[in-house]
C-alpha atoms as one frame of an Amber mdcrd trajectory, in Angstrom:
protein
   0.000   0.000   0.000   1.314   3.444  -0.941   0.097   6.642   0.675  -0.044
   9.946  -1.215  -0.446  12.956   1.088  -1.399  16.401  -0.238  -0.921  19.347
   2.093  -1.903  22.964   1.327   1.413  24.841   1.604   0.928  28.022   3.607
  -2.581  27.056   4.723  -1.623  24.843   7.659   0.596  25.412  10.676   4.284
  24.515  10.776   3.588  21.655  13.179   0.841  20.232  10.958   3.242  20.373
   8.020   6.024  18.715  10.007   3.715  15.909  11.092   3.390  15.018   7.415
   6.786  15.865   5.940   8.821  14.065   8.626   7.339  10.667   7.730  10.288
   9.290   5.777   9.050   5.938   4.478   9.394   4.363   1.054   5.628   3.989
   0.685   4.710   7.532   1.828   4.754  10.296  -0.784   4.081  13.809   0.541
   3.209  16.652  -1.830   3.284  20.287  -0.713   0.817  22.014  -3.014   0.917
  25.773  -3.454  -2.838  26.114  -3.078  -5.683  25.940  -0.573  -7.730  22.936
   0.548 -10.327  23.332  -2.211  -7.604  23.511  -4.852  -5.869  20.334  -3.717
  -9.200  18.502  -3.779  -9.524  19.142  -7.524  -6.812  16.713  -8.753  -8.128
  14.065  -6.354 -11.637  14.433  -7.825 -10.181  14.194 -11.324  -8.320  10.967
 -10.556 -11.352   9.324  -8.973 -13.583  10.490 -11.828 -11.359   8.478 -14.183
 -12.972   5.181 -13.219 -10.620   3.011 -15.281  -7.567   4.631 -13.687  -9.028
   4.404 -10.179  -9.792   0.691 -10.626  -6.476  -0.121 -12.247  -4.505   1.323
  -9.343  -7.028   0.561  -6.554  -7.367   4.189  -5.461  -8.879   4.866  -2.067
  -9.390   8.151  -0.206  -8.924   8.607   3.537 -10.759  11.923   3.892 -14.531
  12.257   4.062 -14.890  11.685   0.317 -14.757   8.073   1.520 -18.103   6.900
   2.904 -16.303   4.644   5.410 -14.964   7.709   7.237 -18.497   9.041   7.709
 -19.865   5.644   8.696 -17.346   5.394  11.538 -18.179   8.908  12.752 -21.866
   8.023  13.121 -20.891   6.042  16.219 -19.455   9.198  17.822 -22.932  10.742
  17.933 -24.413   7.773  19.774 -21.510   7.839  22.227 -21.942  11.597  22.769
 -25.672  11.206  23.272 -25.327   8.522  25.929 -22.708  10.646  27.715 -24.885
  13.766  27.732 -28.503  12.602  27.987 -29.752  13.382  31.517 -31.932  10.244
  31.584 -32.860   7.297  29.395 -35.957   6.489  31.472 -38.287   9.088  29.957
 -40.603   8.899  26.950 -39.850  10.465  24.588 -36.106  10.396  25.146 -34.525
  13.776  25.941 -32.941  15.756  23.127 -29.204  16.540  23.157 -27.713  19.234
  20.939 -24.379  18.369  19.309 -22.291  21.276  18.014 -20.011  20.379  15.123
 -17.047  22.420  13.821 -17.680  22.160  10.090 -15.436  22.466   7.035 -15.958
  19.841   4.334 -19.117  18.668   6.086 -18.213  15.014   6.618 -18.745  14.986
  10.373 -22.056  16.854  10.262 -23.195  14.413   7.554 -22.603  11.584  10.029
 -24.733  13.501  12.518 -27.557  13.876   9.997 -27.503  10.138   9.366 -27.530
   9.378  13.115 -30.518  11.690  13.441 -32.273   9.880  10.559 -31.578   6.611
  12.373 -33.712   7.890  15.254 -31.130   9.336  17.642 -32.852  12.294  19.392
 -30.229  14.942  18.677 -30.321  18.526  17.478 -27.410  19.515  15.246 -25.524
  22.788  14.934 -22.982  23.265  12.141 -20.523  25.995  13.105 -18.096  27.344
  10.516 -15.303  29.905  10.460 -15.274  32.953   8.172 -15.579  30.610   5.177
 -19.310  30.488   5.729 -20.858  28.771   2.707 -22.603  26.125   4.854 -23.936
  28.801   7.235 -25.340  30.793   4.294 -26.848  27.645   2.813 -28.622  26.742
   6.069 -29.809  30.277   6.768 -30.738  31.487   3.299 -30.537  28.543   0.888
 -27.570  30.314  -0.721 -25.118  27.594  -1.768 -22.599  29.825  -3.517 -18.900
  30.524  -3.342 -17.491  33.664  -1.782 -14.845  35.550  -3.748 -11.983  33.603
  -2.185 -11.026  31.202   0.571 -10.103  33.151   3.709  -7.115  32.011   5.785
  -8.279  31.659   9.399  -6.971  30.323  12.693  -9.142  27.225  12.141  -7.209
  26.305   9.010  -8.614  22.802   8.453 -12.032  24.441   7.974 -10.850  26.926
   5.335 -13.078  25.371   2.686 -15.447  26.982   0.197 -16.556  23.821  -1.614
 -17.829  21.427   1.087 -18.375  18.293  -0.959 -20.477  16.543   1.684 -23.289
  19.086   1.293 -24.296  16.965  -1.699 -24.800  13.982   0.608 -26.819  16.015
   3.133 -29.094  17.444   0.444 -29.595  13.983  -1.058 -30.527  12.614   2.374
 -33.024  15.431   3.005 -34.517  15.301  -0.508 -35.825  11.790   0.023 -32.995
  10.331  -2.045 -33.975  12.395  -5.109 -30.843  11.689  -7.139 -32.167  13.511
 -10.213 -32.733  16.764  -8.293 -29.407  16.640  -6.461 -27.486  15.806  -9.628
 -29.094  18.796 -11.347 -28.260  21.138  -8.439 -24.657  19.955  -8.168 -24.093
  20.198 -11.920 -25.394  23.756 -11.775 -23.043  24.493  -8.866 -20.125  22.971
 -10.776 -20.746  25.365 -13.667 -21.851  28.587 -11.971 -20.528  28.066  -8.418
 -23.872  29.345  -7.186 -27.155  27.565  -6.426 -30.350  28.783  -4.780 -31.914
  25.776  -3.068 -35.538  24.939  -3.849 -37.789  26.274  -1.087 -38.866  22.836
   0.171 -35.294  21.524   0.320 -34.060  24.667   2.091 -36.857  24.318   4.647
 -35.848  20.718   5.400 -32.192  21.760   5.721 -32.946  24.611   8.113 -35.159
  22.303  10.182 -32.329  19.745  10.386 -29.420  22.068  11.121 -28.777  25.168
  13.111 -25.722  27.128  12.032 -23.351  29.858  13.104 -20.167  31.528  11.837
 -17.178  32.322  14.083 -14.552  34.951  13.240 -10.919  34.708  14.356 -11.794
  37.131  17.170 -14.620  34.821  18.243 -12.207  31.871  18.163  -9.555  33.442
  20.412 -12.280  34.730  22.729 -13.682  31.226  23.155 -10.186  29.770  23.708
  -9.507  32.358  26.390 -12.849  31.905  28.140 -12.601  28.106  28.156  -9.150
  28.324  29.745 -10.264  30.853  32.358 -13.324  28.837  33.329 -12.045  25.263
  32.930  -8.229  25.356  32.518  -8.806  23.444  29.283  -6.808  24.499  26.242
  -8.937  24.393  23.098  -7.624  24.166  19.563  -9.063  26.880  17.271 -11.354
  24.363  15.536 -12.807  23.220  18.851 -13.144  26.897  19.817 -15.460  27.439
  16.842 -17.924  25.084  18.534 -17.280  26.655  21.938 -18.153  30.069  20.478
 -21.618  28.708  19.667 -21.908  27.394  23.225 -21.021  30.769  24.735 -22.997
  32.948  22.330 -26.178  30.881  22.115 -27.078  29.525  25.555 -29.863  26.958
  25.730 -31.481  24.841  28.391 -31.139  21.484  26.649 -28.000  19.351  27.187
 -25.290  20.202  24.696 -22.072  18.564  23.489 -19.374  20.412  21.541 -17.143
  18.226  19.369 -13.404  18.922  19.691 -11.543  17.654  16.607  -7.896  18.502
  17.281  -5.172  19.240  19.821  -4.136  22.798  20.630  -0.504  21.626  20.460
  -0.650  21.938  16.658  -1.818  25.557  16.740   0.692  27.526  18.790   0.058
  30.834  17.007  -3.641  30.698  17.862  -2.866  29.856  21.486  -0.461  32.795
  21.729  -2.946  35.109  20.051  -5.450  34.173  22.760  -2.859  35.263  25.361
  -2.382  31.701  26.581   0.675  29.464  27.016   1.123  26.615  24.507   1.325
  23.101  25.941   3.706  21.291  23.613   4.379  17.562  24.143   8.014  16.466
  23.654   6.954  14.355  20.654   5.829  17.548  18.909   8.970  19.470  19.853
  11.097  16.650  18.432   9.600  17.182  14.971  11.597  20.389  14.467  14.883
  18.451  14.509  13.776  15.671  12.168  14.521  15.237   8.487  11.738  16.364
   6.147  10.799  15.231   2.652   8.145  16.452   0.249   7.582  17.183  -3.423
   6.349  20.632  -4.431   3.264  21.055  -6.581   3.692  24.496  -8.108   0.973
  26.729  -9.508   0.755  26.282 -13.248   1.472  22.562 -13.090  -1.189  20.010
 -13.949  -1.365  18.485 -10.471  -3.573  15.592 -11.518  -1.102  14.683 -14.250
   1.831  14.873 -11.825   0.022  12.527  -9.437  -0.860  10.158 -12.272   2.815
   9.916 -13.174   3.839   9.181  -9.601   1.101   6.585  -9.110   2.025   4.822
 -12.336   5.721   4.824 -11.407   4.997   3.467  -7.919   2.729   0.775  -9.352
   5.452  -0.247 -11.782   7.815  -0.755  -8.839   5.254  -3.077  -7.237   4.918
  -5.028 -10.488   8.691  -5.382 -10.785   8.677  -6.843  -7.262   5.935  -9.310
  -8.182   3.143  -7.553  -6.247   0.089  -5.440  -7.000  -0.430  -2.413  -4.796
  -3.121  -0.097  -3.521  -2.805   3.673  -3.506  -4.310   5.716  -0.678  -4.818
   9.473  -0.996  -5.135  11.783   1.999  -5.716  15.538   1.877
């Protein structure tokens, strides 16, 4: 198995980059792309859209393009519910609100499926300044902003959340024809106004909120002052919702990452980074990556690498699988 890792150069922290570029293994191929998260998704989509190529080289994705990732996350919602529900002896069961930091929309899709399965949860999708999902929930406006904004919650700096397609399909009653038409329109114009009935179902299923960088550092600071718990900026997006929109029902905020990877955000909040020795050690390790420059055909570059790697497997008498991770 060979692993191809694409990282958005300049759109993740130094520690995040080091966690990828210091993996010096023959079967790990790290590419530092001079583009944002949406831009590095494009060559991946192109490779998977070439069905013959994907089958020939056994391509598999490890981000939430892969349904298996979402399927596993469904279990998190049941676990969170049983941790937070005040009682399981009442009828109907009490409702728990789960607040989800949202970028590509994979995690909140898992929540929507758990809700469809009968779990009594209310869902809140909270985004950073890249607020396409918030605008879609509030106004039915599924359209790109002028550009992707770099924020403290860098893993959520996404303007084309591909899992929205899955959520809309789920809420449309599995109307594949409608969703295909909407997504083809979005692919061409980068702007779709949801049909009124579909927007109503979406707004009934999800609450939403947008958190600025100032909101993020404010939530990090408050959580530390009140709980001595150091939030990462992505977790702080959810905490901002908790602090700004109090409610009487039980609530769980999902925390997707460690603050150790986001020292600049911690410092900006006026707090002291807590850096494990394993993270500190990364700065002294050898790094290796291949640059993907603007102007290059990134999909073609990846095709060449995948073909070359596969040829090595063949020469060794094996057939390999290629895993992509963005």
